[in-house]
Short mmCIF file of C-alpha atoms in Angstrom, two decimals:
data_model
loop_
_atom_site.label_atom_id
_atom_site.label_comp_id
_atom_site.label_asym_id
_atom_site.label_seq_id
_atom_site.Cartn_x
_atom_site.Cartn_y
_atom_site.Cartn_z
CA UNK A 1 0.00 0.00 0.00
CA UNK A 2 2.77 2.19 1.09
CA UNK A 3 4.56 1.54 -2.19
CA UNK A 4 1.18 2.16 -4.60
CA UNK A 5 0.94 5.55 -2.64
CA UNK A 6 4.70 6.38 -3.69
CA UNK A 7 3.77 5.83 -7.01
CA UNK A 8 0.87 8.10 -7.26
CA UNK A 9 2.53 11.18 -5.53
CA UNK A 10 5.27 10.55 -7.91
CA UNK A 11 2.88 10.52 -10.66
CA UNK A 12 0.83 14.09 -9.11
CA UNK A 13 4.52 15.66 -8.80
CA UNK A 14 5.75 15.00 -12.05
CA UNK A 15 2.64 16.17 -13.84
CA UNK A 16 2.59 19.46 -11.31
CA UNK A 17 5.73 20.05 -12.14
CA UNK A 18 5.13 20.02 -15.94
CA UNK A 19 2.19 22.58 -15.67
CA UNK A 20 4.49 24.25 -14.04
CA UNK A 21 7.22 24.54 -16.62
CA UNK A 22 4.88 24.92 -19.61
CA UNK A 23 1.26 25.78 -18.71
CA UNK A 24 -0.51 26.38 -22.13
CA UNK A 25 -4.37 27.38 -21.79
CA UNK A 26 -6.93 27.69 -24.51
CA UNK A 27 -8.70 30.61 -24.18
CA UNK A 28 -12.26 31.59 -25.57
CA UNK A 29 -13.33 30.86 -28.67
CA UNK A 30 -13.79 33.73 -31.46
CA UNK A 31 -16.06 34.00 -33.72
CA UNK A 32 -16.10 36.05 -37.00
CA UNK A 33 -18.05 36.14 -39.92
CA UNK A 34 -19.72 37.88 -43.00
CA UNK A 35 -23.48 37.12 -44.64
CA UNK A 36 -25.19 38.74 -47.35
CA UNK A 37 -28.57 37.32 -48.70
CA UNK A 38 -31.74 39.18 -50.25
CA UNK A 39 -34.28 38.46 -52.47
CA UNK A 40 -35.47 40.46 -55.72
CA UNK A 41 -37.31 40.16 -58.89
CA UNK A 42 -37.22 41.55 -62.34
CA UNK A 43 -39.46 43.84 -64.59
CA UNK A 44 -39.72 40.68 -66.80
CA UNK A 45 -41.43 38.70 -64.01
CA UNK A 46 -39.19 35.53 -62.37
CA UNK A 47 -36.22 35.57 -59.77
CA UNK A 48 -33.87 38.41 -59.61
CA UNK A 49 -31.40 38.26 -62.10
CA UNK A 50 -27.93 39.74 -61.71
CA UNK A 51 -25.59 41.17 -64.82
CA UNK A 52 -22.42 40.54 -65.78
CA UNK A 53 -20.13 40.80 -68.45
CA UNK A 54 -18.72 37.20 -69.76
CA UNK A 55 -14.84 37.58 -69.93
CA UNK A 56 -15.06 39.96 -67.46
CA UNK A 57 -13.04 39.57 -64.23
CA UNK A 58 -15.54 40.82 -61.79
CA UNK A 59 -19.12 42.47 -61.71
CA UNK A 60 -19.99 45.44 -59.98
CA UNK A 61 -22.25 44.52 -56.42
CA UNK A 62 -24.87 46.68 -55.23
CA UNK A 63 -28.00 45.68 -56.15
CA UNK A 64 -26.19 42.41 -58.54
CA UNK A 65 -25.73 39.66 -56.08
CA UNK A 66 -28.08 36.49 -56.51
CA UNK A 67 -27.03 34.56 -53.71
CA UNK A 68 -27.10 33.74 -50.12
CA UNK A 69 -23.53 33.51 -48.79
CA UNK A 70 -21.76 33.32 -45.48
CA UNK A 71 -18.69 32.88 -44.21
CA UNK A 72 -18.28 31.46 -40.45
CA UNK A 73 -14.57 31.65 -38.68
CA UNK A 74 -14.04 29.87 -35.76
CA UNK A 75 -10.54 30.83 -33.91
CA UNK A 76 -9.46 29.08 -31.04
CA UNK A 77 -6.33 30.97 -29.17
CA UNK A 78 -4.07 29.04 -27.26
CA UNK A 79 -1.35 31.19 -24.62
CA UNK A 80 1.53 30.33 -22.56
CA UNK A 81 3.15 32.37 -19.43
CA UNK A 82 6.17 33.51 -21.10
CA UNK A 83 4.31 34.85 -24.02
CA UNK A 84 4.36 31.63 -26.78
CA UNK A 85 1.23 31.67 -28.33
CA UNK A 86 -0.67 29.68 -31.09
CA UNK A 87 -4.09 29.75 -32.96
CA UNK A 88 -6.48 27.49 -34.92
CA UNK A 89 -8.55 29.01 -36.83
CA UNK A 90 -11.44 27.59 -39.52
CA UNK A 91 -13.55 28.56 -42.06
CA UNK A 92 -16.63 27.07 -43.27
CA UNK A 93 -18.54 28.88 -45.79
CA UNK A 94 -22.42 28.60 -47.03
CA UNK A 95 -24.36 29.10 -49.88
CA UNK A 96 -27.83 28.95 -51.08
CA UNK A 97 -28.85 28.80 -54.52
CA UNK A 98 -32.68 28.57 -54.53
CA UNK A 99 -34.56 29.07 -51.25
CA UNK A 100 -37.23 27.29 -52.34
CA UNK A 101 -38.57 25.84 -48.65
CA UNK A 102 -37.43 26.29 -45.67
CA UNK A 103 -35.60 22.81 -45.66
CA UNK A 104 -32.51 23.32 -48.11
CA UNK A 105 -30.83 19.98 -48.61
CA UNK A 106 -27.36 19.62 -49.98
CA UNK A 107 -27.82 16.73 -51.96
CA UNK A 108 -30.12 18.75 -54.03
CA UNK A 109 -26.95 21.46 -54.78
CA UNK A 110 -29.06 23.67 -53.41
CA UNK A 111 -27.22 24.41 -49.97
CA UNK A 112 -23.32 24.11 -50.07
CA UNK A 113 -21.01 23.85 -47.28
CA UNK A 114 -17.56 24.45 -47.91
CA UNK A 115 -14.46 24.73 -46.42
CA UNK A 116 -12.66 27.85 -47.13
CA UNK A 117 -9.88 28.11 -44.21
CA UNK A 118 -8.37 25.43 -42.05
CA UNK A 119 -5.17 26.33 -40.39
CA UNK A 120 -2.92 26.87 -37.34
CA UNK A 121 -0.30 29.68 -36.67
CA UNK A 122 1.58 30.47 -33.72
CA UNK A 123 4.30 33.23 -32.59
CA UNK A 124 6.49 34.30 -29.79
CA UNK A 125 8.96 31.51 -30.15
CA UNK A 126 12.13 33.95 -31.38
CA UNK A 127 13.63 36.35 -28.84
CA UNK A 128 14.90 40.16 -29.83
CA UNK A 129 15.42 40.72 -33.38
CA UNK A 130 13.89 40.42 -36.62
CA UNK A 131 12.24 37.55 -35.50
CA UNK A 132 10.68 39.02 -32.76
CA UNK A 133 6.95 39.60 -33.83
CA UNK A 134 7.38 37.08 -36.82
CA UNK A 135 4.57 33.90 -37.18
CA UNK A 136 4.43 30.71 -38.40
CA UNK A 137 1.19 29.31 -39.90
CA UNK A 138 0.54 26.10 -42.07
CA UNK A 139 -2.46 24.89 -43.63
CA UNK A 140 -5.14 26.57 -45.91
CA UNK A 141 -5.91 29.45 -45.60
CA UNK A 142 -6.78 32.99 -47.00
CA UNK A 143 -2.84 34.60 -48.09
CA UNK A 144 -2.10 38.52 -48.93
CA UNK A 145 -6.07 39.24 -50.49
CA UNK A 146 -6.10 42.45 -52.22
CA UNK A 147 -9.67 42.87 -53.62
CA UNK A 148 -11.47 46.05 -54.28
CA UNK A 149 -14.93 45.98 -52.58
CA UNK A 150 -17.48 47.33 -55.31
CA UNK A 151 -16.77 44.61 -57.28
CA UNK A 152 -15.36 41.93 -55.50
CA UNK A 153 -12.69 41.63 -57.64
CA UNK A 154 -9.67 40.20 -56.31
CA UNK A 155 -6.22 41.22 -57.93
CA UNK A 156 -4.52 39.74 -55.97
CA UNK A 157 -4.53 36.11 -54.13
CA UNK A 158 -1.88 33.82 -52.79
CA UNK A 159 -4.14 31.80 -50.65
CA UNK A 160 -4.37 28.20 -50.23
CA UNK A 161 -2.69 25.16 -48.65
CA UNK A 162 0.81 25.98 -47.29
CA UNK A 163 2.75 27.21 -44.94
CA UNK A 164 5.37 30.66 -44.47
CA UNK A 165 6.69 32.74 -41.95
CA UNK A 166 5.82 36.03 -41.69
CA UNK A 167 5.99 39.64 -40.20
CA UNK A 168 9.93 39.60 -40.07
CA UNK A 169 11.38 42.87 -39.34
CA UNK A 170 13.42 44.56 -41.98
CA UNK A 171 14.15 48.05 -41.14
CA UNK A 172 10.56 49.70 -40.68
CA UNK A 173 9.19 47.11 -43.68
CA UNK A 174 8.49 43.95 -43.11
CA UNK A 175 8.93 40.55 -45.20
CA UNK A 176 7.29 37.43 -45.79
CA UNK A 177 8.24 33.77 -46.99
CA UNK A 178 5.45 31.26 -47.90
CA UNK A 179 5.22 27.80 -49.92
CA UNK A 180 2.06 26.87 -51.52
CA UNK A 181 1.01 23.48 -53.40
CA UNK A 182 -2.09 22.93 -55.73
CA UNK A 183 -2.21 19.18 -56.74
CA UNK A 184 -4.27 17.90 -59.54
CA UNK A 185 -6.96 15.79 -58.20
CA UNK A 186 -7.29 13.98 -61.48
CA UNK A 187 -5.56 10.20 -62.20
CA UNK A 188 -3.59 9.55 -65.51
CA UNK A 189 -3.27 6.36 -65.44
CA UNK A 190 -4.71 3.73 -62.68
CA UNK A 191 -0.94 4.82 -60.95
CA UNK A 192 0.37 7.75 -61.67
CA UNK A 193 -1.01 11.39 -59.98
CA UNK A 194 -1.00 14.11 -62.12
CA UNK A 195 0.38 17.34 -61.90
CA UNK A 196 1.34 18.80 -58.36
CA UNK A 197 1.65 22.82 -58.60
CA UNK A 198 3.94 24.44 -55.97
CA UNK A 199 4.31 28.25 -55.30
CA UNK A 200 7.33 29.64 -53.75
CA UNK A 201 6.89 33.20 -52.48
CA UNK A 202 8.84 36.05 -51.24
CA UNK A 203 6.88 39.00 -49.75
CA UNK A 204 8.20 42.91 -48.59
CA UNK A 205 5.47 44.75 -47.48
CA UNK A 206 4.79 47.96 -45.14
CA UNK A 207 7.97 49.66 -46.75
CA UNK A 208 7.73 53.65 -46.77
CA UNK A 209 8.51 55.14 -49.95
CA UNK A 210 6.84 58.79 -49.03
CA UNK A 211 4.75 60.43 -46.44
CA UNK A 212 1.74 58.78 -46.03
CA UNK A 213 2.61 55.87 -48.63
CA UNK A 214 3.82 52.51 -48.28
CA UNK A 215 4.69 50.20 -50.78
CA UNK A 216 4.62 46.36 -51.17
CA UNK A 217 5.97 43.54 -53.76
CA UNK A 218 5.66 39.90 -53.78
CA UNK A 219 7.41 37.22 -56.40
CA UNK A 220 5.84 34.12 -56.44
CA UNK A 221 7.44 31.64 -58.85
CA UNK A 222 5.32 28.55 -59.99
CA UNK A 223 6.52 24.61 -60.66
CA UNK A 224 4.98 21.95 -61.76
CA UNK A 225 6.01 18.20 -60.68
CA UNK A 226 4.25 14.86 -61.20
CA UNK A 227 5.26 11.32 -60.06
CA UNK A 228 6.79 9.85 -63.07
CA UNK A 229 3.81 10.86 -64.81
CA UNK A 230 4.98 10.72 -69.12
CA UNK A 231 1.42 12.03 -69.90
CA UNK A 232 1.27 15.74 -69.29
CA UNK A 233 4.58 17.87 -69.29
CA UNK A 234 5.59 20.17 -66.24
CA UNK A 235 5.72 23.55 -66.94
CA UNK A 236 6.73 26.43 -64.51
CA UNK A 237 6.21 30.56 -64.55
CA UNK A 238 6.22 33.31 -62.73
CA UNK A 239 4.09 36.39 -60.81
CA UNK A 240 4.86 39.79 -59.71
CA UNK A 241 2.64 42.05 -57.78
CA UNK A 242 3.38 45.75 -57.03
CA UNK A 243 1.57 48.24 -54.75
CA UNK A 244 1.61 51.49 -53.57
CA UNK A 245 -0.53 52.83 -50.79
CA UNK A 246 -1.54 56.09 -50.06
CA UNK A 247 -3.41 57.26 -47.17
CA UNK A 248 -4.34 60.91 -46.01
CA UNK A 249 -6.63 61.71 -49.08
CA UNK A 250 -9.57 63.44 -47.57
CA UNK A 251 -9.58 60.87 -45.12
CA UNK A 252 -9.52 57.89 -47.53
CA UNK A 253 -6.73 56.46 -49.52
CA UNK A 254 -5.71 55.12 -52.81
CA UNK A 255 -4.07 52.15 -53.73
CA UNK A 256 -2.56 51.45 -57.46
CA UNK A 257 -1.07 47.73 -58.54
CA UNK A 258 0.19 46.25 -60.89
CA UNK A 259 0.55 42.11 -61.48
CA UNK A 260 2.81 40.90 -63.85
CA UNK A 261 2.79 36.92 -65.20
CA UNK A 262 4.83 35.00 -67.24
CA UNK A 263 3.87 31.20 -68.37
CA UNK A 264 1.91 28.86 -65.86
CA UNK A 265 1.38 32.54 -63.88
CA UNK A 266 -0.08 34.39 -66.93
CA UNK A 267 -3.94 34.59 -66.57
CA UNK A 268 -6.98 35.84 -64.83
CA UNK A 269 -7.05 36.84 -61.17
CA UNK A 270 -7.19 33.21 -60.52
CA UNK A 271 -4.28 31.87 -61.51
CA UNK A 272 -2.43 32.45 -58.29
CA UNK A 273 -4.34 29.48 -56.43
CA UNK A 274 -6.07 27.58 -59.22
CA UNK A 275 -3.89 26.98 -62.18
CA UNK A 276 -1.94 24.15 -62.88
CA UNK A 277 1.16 24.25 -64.50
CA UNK A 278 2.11 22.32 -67.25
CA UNK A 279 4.38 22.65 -69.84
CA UNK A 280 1.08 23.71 -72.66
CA UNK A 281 0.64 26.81 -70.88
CA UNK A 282 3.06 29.51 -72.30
CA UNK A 283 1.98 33.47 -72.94
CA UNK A 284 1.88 36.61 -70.63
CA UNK A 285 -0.37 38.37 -68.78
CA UNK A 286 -0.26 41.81 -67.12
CA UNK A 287 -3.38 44.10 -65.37
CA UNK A 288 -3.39 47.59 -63.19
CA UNK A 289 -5.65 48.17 -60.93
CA UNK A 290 -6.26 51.73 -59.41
CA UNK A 291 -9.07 52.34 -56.79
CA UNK A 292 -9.99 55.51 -54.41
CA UNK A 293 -11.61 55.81 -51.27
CA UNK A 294 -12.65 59.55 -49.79
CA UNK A 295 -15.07 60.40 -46.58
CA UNK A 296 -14.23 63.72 -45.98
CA UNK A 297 -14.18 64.89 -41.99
CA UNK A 298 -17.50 66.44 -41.44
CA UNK A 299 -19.45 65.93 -45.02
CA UNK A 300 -22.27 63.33 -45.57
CA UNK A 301 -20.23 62.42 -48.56
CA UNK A 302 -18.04 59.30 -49.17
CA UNK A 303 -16.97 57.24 -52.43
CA UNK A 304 -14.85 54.26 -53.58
CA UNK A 305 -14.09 54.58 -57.27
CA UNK A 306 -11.92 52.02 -59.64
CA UNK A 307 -10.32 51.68 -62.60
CA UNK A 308 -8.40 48.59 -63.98
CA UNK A 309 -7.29 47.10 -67.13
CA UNK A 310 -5.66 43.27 -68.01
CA UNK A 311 -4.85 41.85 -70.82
CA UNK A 312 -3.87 38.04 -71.96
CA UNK A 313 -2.27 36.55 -74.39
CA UNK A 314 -1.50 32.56 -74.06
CA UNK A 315 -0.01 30.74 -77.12
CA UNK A 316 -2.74 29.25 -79.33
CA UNK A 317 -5.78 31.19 -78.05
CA UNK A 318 -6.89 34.87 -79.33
CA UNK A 319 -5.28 37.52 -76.77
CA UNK A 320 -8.64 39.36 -74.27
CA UNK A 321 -8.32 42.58 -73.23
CA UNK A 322 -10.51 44.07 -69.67
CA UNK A 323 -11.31 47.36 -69.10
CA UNK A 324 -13.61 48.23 -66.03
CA UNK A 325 -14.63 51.87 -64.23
CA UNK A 326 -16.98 52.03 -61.33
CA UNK A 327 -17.82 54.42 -58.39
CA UNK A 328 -20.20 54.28 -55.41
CA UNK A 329 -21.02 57.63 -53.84
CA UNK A 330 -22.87 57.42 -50.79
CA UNK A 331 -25.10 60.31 -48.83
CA UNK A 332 -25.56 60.35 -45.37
CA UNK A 333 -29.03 61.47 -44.59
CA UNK A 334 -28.59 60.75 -40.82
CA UNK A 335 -27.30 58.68 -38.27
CA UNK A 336 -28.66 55.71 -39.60
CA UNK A 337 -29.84 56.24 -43.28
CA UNK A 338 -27.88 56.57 -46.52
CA UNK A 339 -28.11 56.89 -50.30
CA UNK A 340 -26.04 54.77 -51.86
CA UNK A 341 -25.63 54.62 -55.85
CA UNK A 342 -23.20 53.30 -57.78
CA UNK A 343 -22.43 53.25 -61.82
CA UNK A 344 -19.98 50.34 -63.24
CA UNK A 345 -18.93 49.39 -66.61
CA UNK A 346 -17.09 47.11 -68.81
CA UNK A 347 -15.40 46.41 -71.76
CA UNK A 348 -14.21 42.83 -72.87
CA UNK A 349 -12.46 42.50 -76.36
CA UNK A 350 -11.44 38.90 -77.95
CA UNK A 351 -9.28 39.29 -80.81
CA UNK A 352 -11.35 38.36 -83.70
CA UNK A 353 -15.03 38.59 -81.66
CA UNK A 354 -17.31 41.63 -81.82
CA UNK A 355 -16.12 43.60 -78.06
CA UNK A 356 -18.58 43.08 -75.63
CA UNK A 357 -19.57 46.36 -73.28
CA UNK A 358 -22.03 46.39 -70.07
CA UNK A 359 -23.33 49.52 -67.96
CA UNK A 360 -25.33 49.15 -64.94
CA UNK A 361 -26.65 51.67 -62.30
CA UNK A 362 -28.42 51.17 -59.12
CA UNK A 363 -29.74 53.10 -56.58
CA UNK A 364 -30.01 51.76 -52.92
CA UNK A 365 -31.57 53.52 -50.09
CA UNK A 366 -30.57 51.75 -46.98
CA UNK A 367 -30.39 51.68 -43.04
CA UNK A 368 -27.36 50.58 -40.30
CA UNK A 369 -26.89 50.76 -37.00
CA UNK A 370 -24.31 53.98 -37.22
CA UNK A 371 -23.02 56.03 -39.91
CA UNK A 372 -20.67 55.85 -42.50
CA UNK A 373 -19.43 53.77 -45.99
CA UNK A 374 -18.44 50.33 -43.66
CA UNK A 375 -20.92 50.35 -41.26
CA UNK A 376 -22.73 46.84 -41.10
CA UNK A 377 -24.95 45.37 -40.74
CA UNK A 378 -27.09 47.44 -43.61
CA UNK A 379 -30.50 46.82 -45.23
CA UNK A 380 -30.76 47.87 -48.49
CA UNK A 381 -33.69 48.18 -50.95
CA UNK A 382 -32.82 48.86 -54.47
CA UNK A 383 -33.48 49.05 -58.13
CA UNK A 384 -31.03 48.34 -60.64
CA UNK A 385 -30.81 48.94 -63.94
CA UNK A 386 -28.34 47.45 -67.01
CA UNK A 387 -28.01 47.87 -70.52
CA UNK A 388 -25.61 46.09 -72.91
CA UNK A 389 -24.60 45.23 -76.64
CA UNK A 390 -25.23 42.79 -78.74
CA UNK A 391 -22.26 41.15 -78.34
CA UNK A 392 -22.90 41.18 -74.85
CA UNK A 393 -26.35 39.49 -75.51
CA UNK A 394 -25.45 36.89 -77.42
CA UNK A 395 -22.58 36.07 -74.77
CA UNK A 396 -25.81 35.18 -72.36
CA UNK A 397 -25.64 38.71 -70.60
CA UNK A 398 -29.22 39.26 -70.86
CA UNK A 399 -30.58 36.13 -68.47
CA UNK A 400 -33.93 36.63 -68.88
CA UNK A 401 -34.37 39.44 -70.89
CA UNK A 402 -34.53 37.42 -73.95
CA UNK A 403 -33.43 39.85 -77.33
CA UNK A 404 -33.75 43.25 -75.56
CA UNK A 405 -30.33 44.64 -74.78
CA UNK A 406 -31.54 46.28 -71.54
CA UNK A 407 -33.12 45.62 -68.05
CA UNK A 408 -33.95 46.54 -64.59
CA UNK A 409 -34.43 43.99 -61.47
CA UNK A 410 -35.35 45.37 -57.97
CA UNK A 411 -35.51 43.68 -54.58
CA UNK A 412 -34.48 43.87 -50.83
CA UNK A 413 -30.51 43.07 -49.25
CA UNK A 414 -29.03 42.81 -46.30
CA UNK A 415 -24.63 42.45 -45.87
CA UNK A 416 -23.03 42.21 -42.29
CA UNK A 417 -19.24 41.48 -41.76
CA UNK A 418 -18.45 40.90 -37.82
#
């Protein structure tokens, strides 16, 4: 008896003495998230239908989005005494495509439930230095976004599954070091996996340049590798992505870039996490993207405005050509309602196909909880209205507007980011 109860205080001390040395605690669990969803109709009777140009790389949003969609992140944070820290964080997003009962099965692709983010990072492991706020992460997740909000177009978008380090101090800048891979989910043969895409990156961000502007550049260069695979070649490329910042602009900012791809990289805004490279792909791609947001101190008045332009040309296939311009002005009327409005267009040429052109304008009168252009949640109402070409039309633009070359849909909205 005496020896069992020597064994069990032995047991108690050792594990009190290794809470001692290294007590980690998980602390309470965060939630974030982001939900729009509405409802709407059109002057031709039927659903709402939203416009948008084929070719194009993004639509213009208020008053254009079709779909319920959410996005729920859980984050776990887990501490240590001396400072060590870690996080978990996932992302599960949701869609609904008809909302036709209040039962919205899955296996009916009308309700989707998808993973978007699934990954750990951690910090506080390096002492004084360069190192000394840097992070680790690895798994998927979202990677240097750069979108502009209007039109949800993202530019820019090195996210997926990986790992990096990142927040290393150079001078007042900072840098950034990730690895990507993208593997082809299709089989060759019965044994051999097709083509794996890695991305190696190399990020300086947060670097001054002027007052009231910072600058940042990532390379990212792109390989191909398969398992013995003799079927499909492995190609490689490259992607550049410049971008200068500048803040103090009647209270707003504006933010030029400029992407730059050569090979597997040259593309669409997509490229950077979808593409895979094989040896076929050859060309070059380039797009700028400008964009300016203003809410002046003390005026009811604010705006986001953008401008961009792309162009690709990959061997074999007829070089397209982008050209978008948008603004949303917004009037505060109080405290809690606004006017918002905004006018987009664009252009999308095909070498040796009629060019296609879009315009759409809505106006939205809506409510939030305080003022201002990012305050959410807001409830919208609005009317929208779009007219296009004919080479628009026959590229499907028209939904269900049949031959006519112009429309107008109206309905209800509500968009809350947390």
């Amino acid at each position: 008896m005496k020896m069992r109860m020597k064994w069990v205080a032995a047991a108690a001390a050792s594990v009190a003495a290794m809470g001692a040395v290294s007590p980690v605690s998980a602390q309470g669990l965060e939630y974030k998230g982001y939900v729009r969803t509405g409802t709407g109709g059109s002057t031709e009777g039927g659903k709402q239908v939203c416009f948008g140009l084929p070719g194009a790389g993004a639509k213009y949003r208020l008053g254009n989005e079709c779909e319920t969609y959410a996005e729920s992140q859980f984050t776990l944070p887990f501490t240590k005494s001396d400072g060590v820290w870690a996080k978990y964080n996932l992302m599960l997003a949701l869609v609904e495509n008809n909302a036709a009962s209040d039962y919205e099965s899955s296996k009916g692709d009308k309700f989707d439930l998808a993973s978007r983010q699934n990954y750990f990072e951690a910090g506080g492991f390096f002492g004084p230095g360069a190192l000394e706020k840097a992070s680790i992460w690895i798994g998927k997740r979202y990677y240097n976004r750069h979108d502009v909000h209007i039109n949800d177009y993202y530019y820019w978008n090195n996210s997926g599954l990986g790992g990096g380090i990142e927040d290393i101090a150079v001078g007042s800048a900072k840098m950034a070091f990730s690895y990507h891979s993208k593997g082809d989910d299709t089989l060759v043969t019965d044994t051999v996996n097709g083509i794996n895409t890695s991305r190696f990156s190399a990020r300086l961000y947060d670097l001054p340049v002027n007052p009231g502007g910072t600058i940042e550049f990532e390379a990212v260069a792109i390989k191909g590798t398969s398992a013995g695979n003799k079927n499909r070649g492995e190609g490689s490329g490259f992607l550049f992505f410049a971008e200068h910042k500048q803040t103090g602009i009647l209270d707003g900012y504006n933010k030029l870039s400029l992407v730059l791809g050569k090979d597997a990289g040259a593309g669409d805004s997509s490229v950077n996490n979808y593409r895979d490279a094989t040896d076929d792909i050859k060309g070059s791609s380039w797009r700028v993207v400008d964009q300016l947001y203003i809410a002046p101190n003390g005026s009811p008045w604010s705006a986001l405005a953008t401008a961009g332009f792309s162009r690709v040309k990959l061997d074999n296939q007829p070089k397209t050509t982008w050209f978008t311009a948008g603004i949303r002005p917004q009037y505060q009327i109080n405290n809690y309602f606004s006017i918002a409005t905004e006018l987009g267009y664009d252009r999308v040429k095909t070498d040796g196909k009629d060019t296609a052109h879009l315009t759409k304008l809505t106006v939205a009168p809506q409510v939030a909880l305080a003022p201002g252009f990012w305050s959410r949640p807001v409830f919208r109402t609005f009317v929208t209205y779009a007219k296009w070409n004919d080479a628009a039309n026959g590229a499907g633009t028209n939904g269900v507007f049949g031959s006519k070359n112009d429309g107008l849909t109206y309905g209800i909205q509500v968009e809350a980011w947390w």
